[in-house]
Short mmCIF file of C-alpha atoms and ligand atoms in Angstrom, two decimals:
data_model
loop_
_atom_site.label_atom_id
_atom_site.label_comp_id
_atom_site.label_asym_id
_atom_site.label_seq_id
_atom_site.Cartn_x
_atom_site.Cartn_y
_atom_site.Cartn_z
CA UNK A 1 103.49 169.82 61.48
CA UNK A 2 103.73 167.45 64.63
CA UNK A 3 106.01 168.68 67.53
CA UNK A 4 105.78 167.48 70.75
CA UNK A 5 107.49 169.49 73.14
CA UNK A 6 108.70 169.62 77.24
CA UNK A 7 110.70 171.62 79.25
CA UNK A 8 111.94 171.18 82.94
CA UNK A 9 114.74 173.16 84.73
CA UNK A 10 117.30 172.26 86.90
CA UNK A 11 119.65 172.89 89.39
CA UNK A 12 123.54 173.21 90.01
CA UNK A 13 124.91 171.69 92.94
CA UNK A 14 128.39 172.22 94.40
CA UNK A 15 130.32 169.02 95.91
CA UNK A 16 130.99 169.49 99.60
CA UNK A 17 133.14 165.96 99.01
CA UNK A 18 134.70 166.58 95.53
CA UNK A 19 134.81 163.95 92.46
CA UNK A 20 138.18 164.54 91.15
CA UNK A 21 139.57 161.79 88.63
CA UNK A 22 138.15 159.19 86.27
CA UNK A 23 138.84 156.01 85.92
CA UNK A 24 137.23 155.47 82.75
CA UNK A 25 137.15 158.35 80.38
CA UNK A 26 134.59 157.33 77.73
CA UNK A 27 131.54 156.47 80.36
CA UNK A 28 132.82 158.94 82.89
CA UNK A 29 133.40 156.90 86.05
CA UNK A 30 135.06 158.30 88.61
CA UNK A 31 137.58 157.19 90.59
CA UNK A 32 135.88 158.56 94.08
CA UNK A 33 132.04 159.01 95.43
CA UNK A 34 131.20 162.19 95.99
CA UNK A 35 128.53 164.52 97.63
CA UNK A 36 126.84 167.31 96.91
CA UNK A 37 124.12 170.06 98.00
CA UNK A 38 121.78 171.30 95.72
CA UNK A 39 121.15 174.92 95.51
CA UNK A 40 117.79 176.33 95.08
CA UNK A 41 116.57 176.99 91.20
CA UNK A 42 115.29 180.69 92.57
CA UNK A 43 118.87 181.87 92.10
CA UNK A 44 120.65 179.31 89.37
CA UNK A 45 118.79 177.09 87.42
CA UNK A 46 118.95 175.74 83.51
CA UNK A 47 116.13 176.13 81.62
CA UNK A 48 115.39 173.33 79.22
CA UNK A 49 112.90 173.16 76.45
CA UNK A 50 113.11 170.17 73.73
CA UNK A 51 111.25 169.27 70.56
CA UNK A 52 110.90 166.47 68.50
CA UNK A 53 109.26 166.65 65.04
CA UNK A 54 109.55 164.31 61.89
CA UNK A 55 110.54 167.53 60.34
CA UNK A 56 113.52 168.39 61.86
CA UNK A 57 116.51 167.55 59.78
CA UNK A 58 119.38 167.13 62.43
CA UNK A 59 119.79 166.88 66.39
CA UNK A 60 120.16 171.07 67.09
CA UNK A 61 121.18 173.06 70.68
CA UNK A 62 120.53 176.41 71.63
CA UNK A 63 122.14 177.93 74.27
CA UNK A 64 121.58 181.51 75.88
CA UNK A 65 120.50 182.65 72.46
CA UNK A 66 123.05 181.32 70.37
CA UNK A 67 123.33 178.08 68.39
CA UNK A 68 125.84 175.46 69.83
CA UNK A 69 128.20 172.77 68.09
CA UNK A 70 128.18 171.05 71.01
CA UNK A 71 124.79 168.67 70.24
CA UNK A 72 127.35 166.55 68.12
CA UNK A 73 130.07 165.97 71.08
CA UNK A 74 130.22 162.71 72.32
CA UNK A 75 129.41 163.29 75.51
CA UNK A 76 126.03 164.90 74.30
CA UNK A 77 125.42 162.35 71.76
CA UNK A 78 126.09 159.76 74.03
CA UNK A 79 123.08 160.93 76.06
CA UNK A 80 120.94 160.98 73.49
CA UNK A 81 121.19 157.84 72.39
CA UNK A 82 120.62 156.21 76.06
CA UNK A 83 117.58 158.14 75.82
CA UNK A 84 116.34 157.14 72.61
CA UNK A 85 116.87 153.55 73.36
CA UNK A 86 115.01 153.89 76.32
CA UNK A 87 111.93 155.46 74.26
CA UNK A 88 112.51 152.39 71.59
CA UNK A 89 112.09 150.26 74.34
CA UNK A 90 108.22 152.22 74.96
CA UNK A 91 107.34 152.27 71.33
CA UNK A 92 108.62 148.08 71.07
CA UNK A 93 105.63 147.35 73.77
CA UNK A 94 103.10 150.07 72.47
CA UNK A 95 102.74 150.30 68.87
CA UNK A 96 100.28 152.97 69.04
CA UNK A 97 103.47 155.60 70.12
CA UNK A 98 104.51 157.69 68.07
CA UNK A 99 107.89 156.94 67.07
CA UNK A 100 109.98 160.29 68.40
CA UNK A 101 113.08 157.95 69.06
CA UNK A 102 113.51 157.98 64.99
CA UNK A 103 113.23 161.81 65.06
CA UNK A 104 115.67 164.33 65.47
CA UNK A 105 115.65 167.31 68.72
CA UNK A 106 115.58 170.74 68.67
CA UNK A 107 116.70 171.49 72.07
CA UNK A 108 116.70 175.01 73.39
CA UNK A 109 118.04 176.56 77.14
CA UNK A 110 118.75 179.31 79.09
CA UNK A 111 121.29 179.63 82.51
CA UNK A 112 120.14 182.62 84.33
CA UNK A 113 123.41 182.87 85.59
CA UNK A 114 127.24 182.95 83.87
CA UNK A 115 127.69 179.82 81.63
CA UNK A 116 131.42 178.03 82.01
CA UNK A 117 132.63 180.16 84.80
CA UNK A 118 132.73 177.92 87.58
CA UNK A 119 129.24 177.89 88.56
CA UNK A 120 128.76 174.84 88.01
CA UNK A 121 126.62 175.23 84.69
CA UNK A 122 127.12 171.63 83.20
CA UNK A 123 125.95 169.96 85.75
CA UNK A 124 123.09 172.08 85.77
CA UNK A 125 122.79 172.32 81.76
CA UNK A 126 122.91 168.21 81.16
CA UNK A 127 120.41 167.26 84.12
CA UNK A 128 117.83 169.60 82.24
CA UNK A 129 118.61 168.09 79.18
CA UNK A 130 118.01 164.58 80.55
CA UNK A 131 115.38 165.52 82.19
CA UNK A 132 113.47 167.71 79.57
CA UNK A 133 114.10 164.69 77.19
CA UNK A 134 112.96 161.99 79.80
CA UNK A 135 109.80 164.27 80.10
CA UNK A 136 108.90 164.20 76.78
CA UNK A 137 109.39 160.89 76.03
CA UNK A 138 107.62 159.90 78.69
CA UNK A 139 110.24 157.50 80.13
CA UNK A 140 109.07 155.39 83.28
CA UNK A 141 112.83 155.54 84.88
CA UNK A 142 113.56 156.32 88.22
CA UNK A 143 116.49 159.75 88.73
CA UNK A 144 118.76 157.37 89.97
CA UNK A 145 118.54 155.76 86.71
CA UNK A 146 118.65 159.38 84.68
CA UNK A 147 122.00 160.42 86.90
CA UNK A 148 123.37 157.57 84.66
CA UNK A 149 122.67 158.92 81.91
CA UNK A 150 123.60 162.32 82.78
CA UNK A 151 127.03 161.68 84.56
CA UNK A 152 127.82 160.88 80.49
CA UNK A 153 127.44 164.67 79.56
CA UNK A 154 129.21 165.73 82.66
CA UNK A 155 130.10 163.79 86.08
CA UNK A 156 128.20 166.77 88.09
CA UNK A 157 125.60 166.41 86.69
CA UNK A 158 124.55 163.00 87.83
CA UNK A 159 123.88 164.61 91.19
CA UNK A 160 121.68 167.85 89.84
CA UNK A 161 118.94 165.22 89.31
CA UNK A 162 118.08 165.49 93.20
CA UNK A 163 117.46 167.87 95.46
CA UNK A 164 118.88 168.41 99.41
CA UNK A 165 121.73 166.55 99.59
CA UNK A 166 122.95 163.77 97.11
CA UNK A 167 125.23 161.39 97.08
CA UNK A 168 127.39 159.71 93.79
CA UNK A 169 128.09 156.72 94.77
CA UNK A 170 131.20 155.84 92.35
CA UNK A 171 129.99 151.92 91.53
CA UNK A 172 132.10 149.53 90.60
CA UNK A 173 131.04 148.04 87.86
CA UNK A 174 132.58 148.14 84.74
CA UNK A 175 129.62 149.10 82.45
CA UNK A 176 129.12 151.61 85.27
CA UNK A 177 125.35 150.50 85.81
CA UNK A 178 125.95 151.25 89.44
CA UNK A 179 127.97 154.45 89.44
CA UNK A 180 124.72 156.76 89.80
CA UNK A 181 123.46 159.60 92.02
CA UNK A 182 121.27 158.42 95.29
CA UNK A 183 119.56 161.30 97.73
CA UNK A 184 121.49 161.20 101.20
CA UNK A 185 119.19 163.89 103.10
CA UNK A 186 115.42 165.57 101.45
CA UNK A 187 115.66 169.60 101.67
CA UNK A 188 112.96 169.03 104.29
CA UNK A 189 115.20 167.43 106.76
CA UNK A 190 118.06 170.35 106.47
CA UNK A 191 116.33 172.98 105.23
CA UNK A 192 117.85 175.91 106.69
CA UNK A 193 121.42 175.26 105.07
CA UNK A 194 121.84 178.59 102.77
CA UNK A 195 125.04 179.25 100.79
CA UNK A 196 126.47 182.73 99.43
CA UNK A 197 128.88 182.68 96.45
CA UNK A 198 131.57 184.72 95.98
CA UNK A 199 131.73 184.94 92.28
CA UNK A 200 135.78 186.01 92.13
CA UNK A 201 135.76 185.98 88.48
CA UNK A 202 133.18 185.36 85.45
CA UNK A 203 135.66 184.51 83.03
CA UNK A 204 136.08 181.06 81.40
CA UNK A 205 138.38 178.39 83.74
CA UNK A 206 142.28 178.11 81.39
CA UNK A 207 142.35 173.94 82.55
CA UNK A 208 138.54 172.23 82.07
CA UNK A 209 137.88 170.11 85.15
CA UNK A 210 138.17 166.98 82.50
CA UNK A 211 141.86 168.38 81.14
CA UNK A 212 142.86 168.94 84.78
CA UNK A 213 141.52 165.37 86.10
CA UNK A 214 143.01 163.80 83.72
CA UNK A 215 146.39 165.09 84.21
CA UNK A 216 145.93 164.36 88.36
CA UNK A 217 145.28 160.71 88.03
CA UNK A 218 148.31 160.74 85.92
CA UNK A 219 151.26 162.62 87.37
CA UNK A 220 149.99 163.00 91.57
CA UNK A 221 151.01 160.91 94.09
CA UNK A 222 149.40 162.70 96.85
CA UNK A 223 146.05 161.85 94.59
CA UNK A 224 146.27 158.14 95.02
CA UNK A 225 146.35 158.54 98.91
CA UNK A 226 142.95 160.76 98.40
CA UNK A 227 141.04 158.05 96.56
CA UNK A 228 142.65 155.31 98.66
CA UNK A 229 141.88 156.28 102.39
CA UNK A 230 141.30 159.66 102.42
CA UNK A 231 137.70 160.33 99.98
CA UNK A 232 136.03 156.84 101.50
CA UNK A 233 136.49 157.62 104.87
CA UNK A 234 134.91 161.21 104.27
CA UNK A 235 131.67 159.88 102.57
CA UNK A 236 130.62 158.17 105.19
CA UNK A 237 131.49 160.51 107.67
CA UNK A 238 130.30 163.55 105.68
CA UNK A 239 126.46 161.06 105.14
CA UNK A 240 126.35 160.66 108.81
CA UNK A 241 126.98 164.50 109.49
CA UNK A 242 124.79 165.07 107.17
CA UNK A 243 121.64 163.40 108.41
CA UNK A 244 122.92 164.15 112.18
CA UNK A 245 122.90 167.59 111.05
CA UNK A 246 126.04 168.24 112.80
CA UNK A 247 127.32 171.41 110.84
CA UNK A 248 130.01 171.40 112.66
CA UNK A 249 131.43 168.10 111.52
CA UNK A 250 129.69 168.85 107.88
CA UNK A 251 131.98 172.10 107.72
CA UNK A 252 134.88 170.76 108.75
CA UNK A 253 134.72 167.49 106.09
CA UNK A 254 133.69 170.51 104.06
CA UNK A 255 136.76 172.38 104.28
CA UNK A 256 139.27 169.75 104.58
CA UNK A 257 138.26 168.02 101.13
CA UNK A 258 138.12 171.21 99.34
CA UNK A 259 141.23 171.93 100.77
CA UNK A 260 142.37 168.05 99.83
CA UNK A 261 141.23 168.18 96.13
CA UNK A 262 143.59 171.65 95.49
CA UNK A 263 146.00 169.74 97.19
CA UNK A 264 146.13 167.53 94.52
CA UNK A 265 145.58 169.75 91.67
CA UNK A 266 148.81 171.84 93.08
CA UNK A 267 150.69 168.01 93.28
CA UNK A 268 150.05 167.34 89.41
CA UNK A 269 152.80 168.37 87.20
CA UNK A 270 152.77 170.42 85.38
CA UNK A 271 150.67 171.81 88.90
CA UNK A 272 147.40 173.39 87.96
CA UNK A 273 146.01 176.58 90.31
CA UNK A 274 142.42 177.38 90.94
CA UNK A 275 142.37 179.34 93.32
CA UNK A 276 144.05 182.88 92.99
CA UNK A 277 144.88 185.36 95.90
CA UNK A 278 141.06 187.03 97.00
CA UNK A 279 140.09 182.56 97.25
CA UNK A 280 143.23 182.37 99.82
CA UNK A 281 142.42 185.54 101.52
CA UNK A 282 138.40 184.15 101.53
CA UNK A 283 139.65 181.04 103.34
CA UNK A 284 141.78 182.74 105.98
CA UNK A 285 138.58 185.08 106.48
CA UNK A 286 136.17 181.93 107.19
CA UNK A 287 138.60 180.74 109.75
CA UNK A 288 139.03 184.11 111.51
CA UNK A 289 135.27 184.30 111.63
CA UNK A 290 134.98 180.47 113.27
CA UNK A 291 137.76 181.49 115.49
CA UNK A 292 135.97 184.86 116.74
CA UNK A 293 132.58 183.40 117.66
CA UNK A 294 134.69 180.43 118.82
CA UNK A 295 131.88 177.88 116.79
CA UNK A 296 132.13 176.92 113.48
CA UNK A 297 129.06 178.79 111.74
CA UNK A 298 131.05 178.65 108.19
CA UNK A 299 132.90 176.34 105.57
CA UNK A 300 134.42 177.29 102.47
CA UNK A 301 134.38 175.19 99.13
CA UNK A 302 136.32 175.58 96.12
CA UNK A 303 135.64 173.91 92.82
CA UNK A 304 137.92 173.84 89.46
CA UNK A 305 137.93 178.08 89.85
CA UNK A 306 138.51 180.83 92.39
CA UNK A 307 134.71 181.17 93.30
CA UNK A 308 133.95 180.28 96.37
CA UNK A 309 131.24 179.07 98.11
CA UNK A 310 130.52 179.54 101.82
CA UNK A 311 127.80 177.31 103.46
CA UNK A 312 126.14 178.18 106.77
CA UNK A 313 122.87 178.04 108.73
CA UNK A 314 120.20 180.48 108.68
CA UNK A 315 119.98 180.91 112.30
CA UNK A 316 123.83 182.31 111.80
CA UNK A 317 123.63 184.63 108.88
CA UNK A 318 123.43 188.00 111.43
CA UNK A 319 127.06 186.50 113.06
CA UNK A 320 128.43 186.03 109.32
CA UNK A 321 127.08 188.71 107.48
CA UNK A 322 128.58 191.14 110.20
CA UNK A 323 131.89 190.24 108.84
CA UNK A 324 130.92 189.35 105.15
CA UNK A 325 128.53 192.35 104.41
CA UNK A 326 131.43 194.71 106.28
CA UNK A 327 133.67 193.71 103.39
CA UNK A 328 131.27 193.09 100.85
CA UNK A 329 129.47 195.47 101.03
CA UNK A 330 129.97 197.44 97.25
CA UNK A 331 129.25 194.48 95.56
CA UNK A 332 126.52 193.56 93.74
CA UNK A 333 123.81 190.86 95.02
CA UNK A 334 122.59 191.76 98.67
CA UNK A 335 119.66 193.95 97.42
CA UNK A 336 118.23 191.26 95.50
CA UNK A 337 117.41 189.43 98.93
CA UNK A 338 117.40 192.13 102.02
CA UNK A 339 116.19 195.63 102.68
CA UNK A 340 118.81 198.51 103.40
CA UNK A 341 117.81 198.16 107.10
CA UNK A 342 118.77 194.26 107.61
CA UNK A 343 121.96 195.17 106.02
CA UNK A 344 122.54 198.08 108.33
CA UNK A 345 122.10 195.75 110.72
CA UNK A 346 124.56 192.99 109.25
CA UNK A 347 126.98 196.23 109.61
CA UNK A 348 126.53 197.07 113.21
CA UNK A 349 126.59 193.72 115.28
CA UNK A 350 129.61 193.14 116.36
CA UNK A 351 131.58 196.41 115.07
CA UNK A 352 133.60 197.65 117.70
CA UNK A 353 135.18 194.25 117.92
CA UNK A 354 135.17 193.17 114.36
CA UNK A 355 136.74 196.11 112.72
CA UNK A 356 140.09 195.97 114.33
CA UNK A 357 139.82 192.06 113.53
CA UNK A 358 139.66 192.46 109.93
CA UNK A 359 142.50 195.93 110.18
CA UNK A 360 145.00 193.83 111.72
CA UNK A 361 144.67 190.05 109.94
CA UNK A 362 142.91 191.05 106.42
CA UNK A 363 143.37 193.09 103.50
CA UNK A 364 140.61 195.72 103.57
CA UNK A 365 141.13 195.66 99.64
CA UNK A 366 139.59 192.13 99.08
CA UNK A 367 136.44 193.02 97.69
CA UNK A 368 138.30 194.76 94.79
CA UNK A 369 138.74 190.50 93.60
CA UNK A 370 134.57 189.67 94.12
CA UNK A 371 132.69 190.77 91.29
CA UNK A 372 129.01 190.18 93.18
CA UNK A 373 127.55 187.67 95.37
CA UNK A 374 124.86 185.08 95.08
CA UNK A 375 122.63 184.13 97.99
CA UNK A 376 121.04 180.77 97.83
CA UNK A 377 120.33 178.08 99.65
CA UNK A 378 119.69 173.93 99.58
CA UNK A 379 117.27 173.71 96.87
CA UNK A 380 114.74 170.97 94.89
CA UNK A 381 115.78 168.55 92.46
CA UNK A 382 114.66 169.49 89.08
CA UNK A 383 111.03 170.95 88.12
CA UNK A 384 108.85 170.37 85.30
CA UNK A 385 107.83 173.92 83.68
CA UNK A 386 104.91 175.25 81.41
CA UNK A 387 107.78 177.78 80.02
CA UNK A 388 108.66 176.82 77.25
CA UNK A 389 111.53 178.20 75.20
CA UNK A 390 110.69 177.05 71.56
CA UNK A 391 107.89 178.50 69.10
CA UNK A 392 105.72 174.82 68.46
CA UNK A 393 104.56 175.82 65.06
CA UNK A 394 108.27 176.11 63.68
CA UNK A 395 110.71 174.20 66.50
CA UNK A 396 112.90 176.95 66.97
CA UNK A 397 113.78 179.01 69.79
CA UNK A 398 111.22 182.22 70.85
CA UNK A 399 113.86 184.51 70.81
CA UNK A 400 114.67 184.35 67.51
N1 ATP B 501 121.98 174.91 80.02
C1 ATP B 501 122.88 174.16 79.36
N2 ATP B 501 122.48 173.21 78.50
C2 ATP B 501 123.35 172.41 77.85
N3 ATP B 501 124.70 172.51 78.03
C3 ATP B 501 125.15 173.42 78.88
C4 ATP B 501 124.27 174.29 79.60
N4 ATP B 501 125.02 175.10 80.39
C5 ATP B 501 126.30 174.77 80.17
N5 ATP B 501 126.40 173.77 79.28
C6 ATP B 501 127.61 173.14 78.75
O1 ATP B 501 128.61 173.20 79.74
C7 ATP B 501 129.73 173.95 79.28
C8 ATP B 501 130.37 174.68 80.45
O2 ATP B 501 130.96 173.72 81.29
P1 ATP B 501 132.26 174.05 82.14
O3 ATP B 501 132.60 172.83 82.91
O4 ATP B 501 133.27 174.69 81.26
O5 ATP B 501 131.75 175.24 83.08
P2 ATP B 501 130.92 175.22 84.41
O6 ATP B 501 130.11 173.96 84.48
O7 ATP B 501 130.15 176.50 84.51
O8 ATP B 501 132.04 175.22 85.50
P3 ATP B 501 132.48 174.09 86.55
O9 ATP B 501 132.23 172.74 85.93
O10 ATP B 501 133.92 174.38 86.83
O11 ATP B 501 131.64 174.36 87.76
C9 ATP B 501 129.16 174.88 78.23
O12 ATP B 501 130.14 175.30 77.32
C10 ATP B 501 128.12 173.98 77.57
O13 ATP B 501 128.72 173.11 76.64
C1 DP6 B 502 135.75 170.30 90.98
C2 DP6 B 502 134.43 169.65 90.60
O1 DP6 B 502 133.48 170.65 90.40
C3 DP6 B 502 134.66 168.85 89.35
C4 DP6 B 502 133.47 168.67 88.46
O2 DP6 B 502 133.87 168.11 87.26
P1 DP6 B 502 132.87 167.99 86.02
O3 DP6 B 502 131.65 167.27 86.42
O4 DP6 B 502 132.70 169.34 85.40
O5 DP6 B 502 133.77 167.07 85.09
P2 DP6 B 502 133.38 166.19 83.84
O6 DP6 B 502 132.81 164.89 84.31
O7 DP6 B 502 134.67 165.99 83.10
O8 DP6 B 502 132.38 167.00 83.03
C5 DP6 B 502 134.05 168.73 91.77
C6 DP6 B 502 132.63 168.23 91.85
O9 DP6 B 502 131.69 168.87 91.35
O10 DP6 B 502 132.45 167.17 92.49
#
């Protein structure tokens, strides 16, 4: 039997400038640029593998074990197809291809983190699967040209196909040929950003981010002020902070359009919530901390859940982690990255003046809402892999 096979992982990224709102539905354009950081695949990655045989009797997805419905969505299909014309382009100039735009895919991942809980697993899940198929179809296109592809299985996603710091630049084209991800700033050139997520809750989001976008653009007045004046004076500030490397400013933009985009979700009626009471008390904490060293060494980001994510630099973790680790401490996550002495120290500096802090302005309780945390950092752009997830003498996944 001939099966060709690839597999690649990639990334999530979480907007630090947020796309909220589309302007057209069916080719997912969005009605703002955004940006992004990448976070590194060590911690959350998808893990793609994809097949193509003239055996295979119909277009199949696997995920985490479990067969999926979702290869026949639209939004999946719709990637597909861009992908198999580009492939009948290959086989139109060289006969001698074979001709794996006729046959169906068996295509077969893993997250090794929650799936739809607000970490950002789409965006990770459809730049694999662009990429995994653009791998083994051997496809010439630049990621610029993939992210167009991929912002049609999930806006995000456009932006996992790079690593550092990326850039959607919203287009304005109609077809949206130029509405496509573009690399603002390498990992090399800022690579001592590190973020730690505060996973509030695993379970599934009630409003999907395309539901709750939808209904913004349509009933939010405070939106159209956001994509008007407010969103396009950000990018370019938040590109020039960016390669500056002026956290400061980058934390503040940060903040503000996090801050902006729930904003607008609370303006939409019926008003739709995100965040729940540990995100508030997570945002008051970040501003007590910037306030106490009297710097800002940490911004806050919320995206369509209560997870947040807190980005900082490296050379700060000791001032942050003397306030995060002192009320984070039972949950699960720091042993995966530091020994119990470096988090005995995180629990010393600063005691005697942070524990009366935190008595007086912040419920003590708040790690009772933070199931564990994940510590990352600014991360590559997707990888190919030797791992493969599928058996190549039947197509199907390993695991079963
Ligand atoms: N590795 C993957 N490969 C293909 N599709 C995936 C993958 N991971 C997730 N998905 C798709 O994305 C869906 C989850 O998207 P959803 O937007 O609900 O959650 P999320 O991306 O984790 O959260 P958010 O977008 O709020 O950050 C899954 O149900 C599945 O259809
Ligand atoms: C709040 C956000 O995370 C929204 C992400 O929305 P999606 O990319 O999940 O939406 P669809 O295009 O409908 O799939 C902000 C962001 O990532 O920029």
């Amino acid at each position: 039997m001939s099966i060709h096979v690839a597999s690649v992982t990639a990334p999530v990224n979480i907007a630090t400038l947020k796309y909220w709102g589309k302007r057209d539905k069916q080719l997912n354009l969005p009605t703002n640029s955004s940006i992004s950081v990448t976070l590194s695949q060590d911690d959350l990655r998808a893990l793609t593998s994809v097949a193509a045989s003239p055996t295979f009797t119909a277009d199949r997805l696997w995920l985490n074990g479990k067969e999926e419905a979702t290869v026949s969505n639209e939004r999946t299909q719709a990637c597909l197809s861009e992908l198999r014309k580009l492939r009948q382009e290959l086989e139109g100039k060289d006969t001698k291809l074979p001709k794996l735009s006729q046959w169906n895919l068996h295509i077969v991942s893993e997250n090794n983190f929650p799936t739809a809980a607000g970490l950002a697993s789409s965006a990770a899940g459809f730049a694999a699967l662009v990429a995994a198929i653009a791998k083994l179809y051997k496809l010439e296109q630049s990621m610029s040209d993939l992210s167009r592809i991929a912002r049609q299985g999930s806006g995000s996603a456009c932006r996992s196909l790079f690593g550092g710091f990326v850039a959607w630049e919203m287009g304005e084209k109609q077809d949206g040929s130029d509405s496509q991800a573009v690399q603002v700033s390498t990992l090399d050139q800022w690579p001592n950003m590190k973020a730690a997520i505060l996973v509030v809750s695993q379970a599934k989001k009630d409003t999907s981010s395309t539901t709750g976008m939808q209904l913004t653009v349509k009933t939010s007045d405070l939106f159209k002020e956001r994509v008007a004046h407010v969103v396009p004076k950000r990018f370019i500030e938040m590109k020039g902070a960016i390669n500056a490397k002026d956290f400061e400013k980058f934390a503040e933009l940060t903040m503000k359009d996090s801050n902006s985009f729930h904003a607008t979700c609370l303006d939409s009626f019926p008003p739709i919530f995100y965040m729940n009471d540990t995100s508030k008390k997570i945002i008051k904490l970040c501003h007590l901390i910037n306030e106490f060293y009297k710097e800002t060494i940490v911004a806050y980001t919320f995206d369509a859940g209560p997870n947040a994510v807190l980005y900082y630099l490296e050379e700060n973790e000791g001032k942050l982690f003397a306030f995060v680790y002192h009320l984070f401490n039972k949950v699960e996550g720091w042993e995966k990255k530091y020994s119990q002495d470096q988090l005995n120290q995180f629990s010393s500096l600063f005691e005697d003046d942070i524990v009366p802090i935190l008595k007086n302005s912040l419920d003590e309780e708040i790690y009772k809402g933070i199931s564990r945390i994940i510590l990352t950092k600014v991360g590559p752009g997707p990888q190919s892999t030797n791992e493969c997830l599928i058996e190549e003498s039947t197509g199907l996944p390993k695991s079963m």
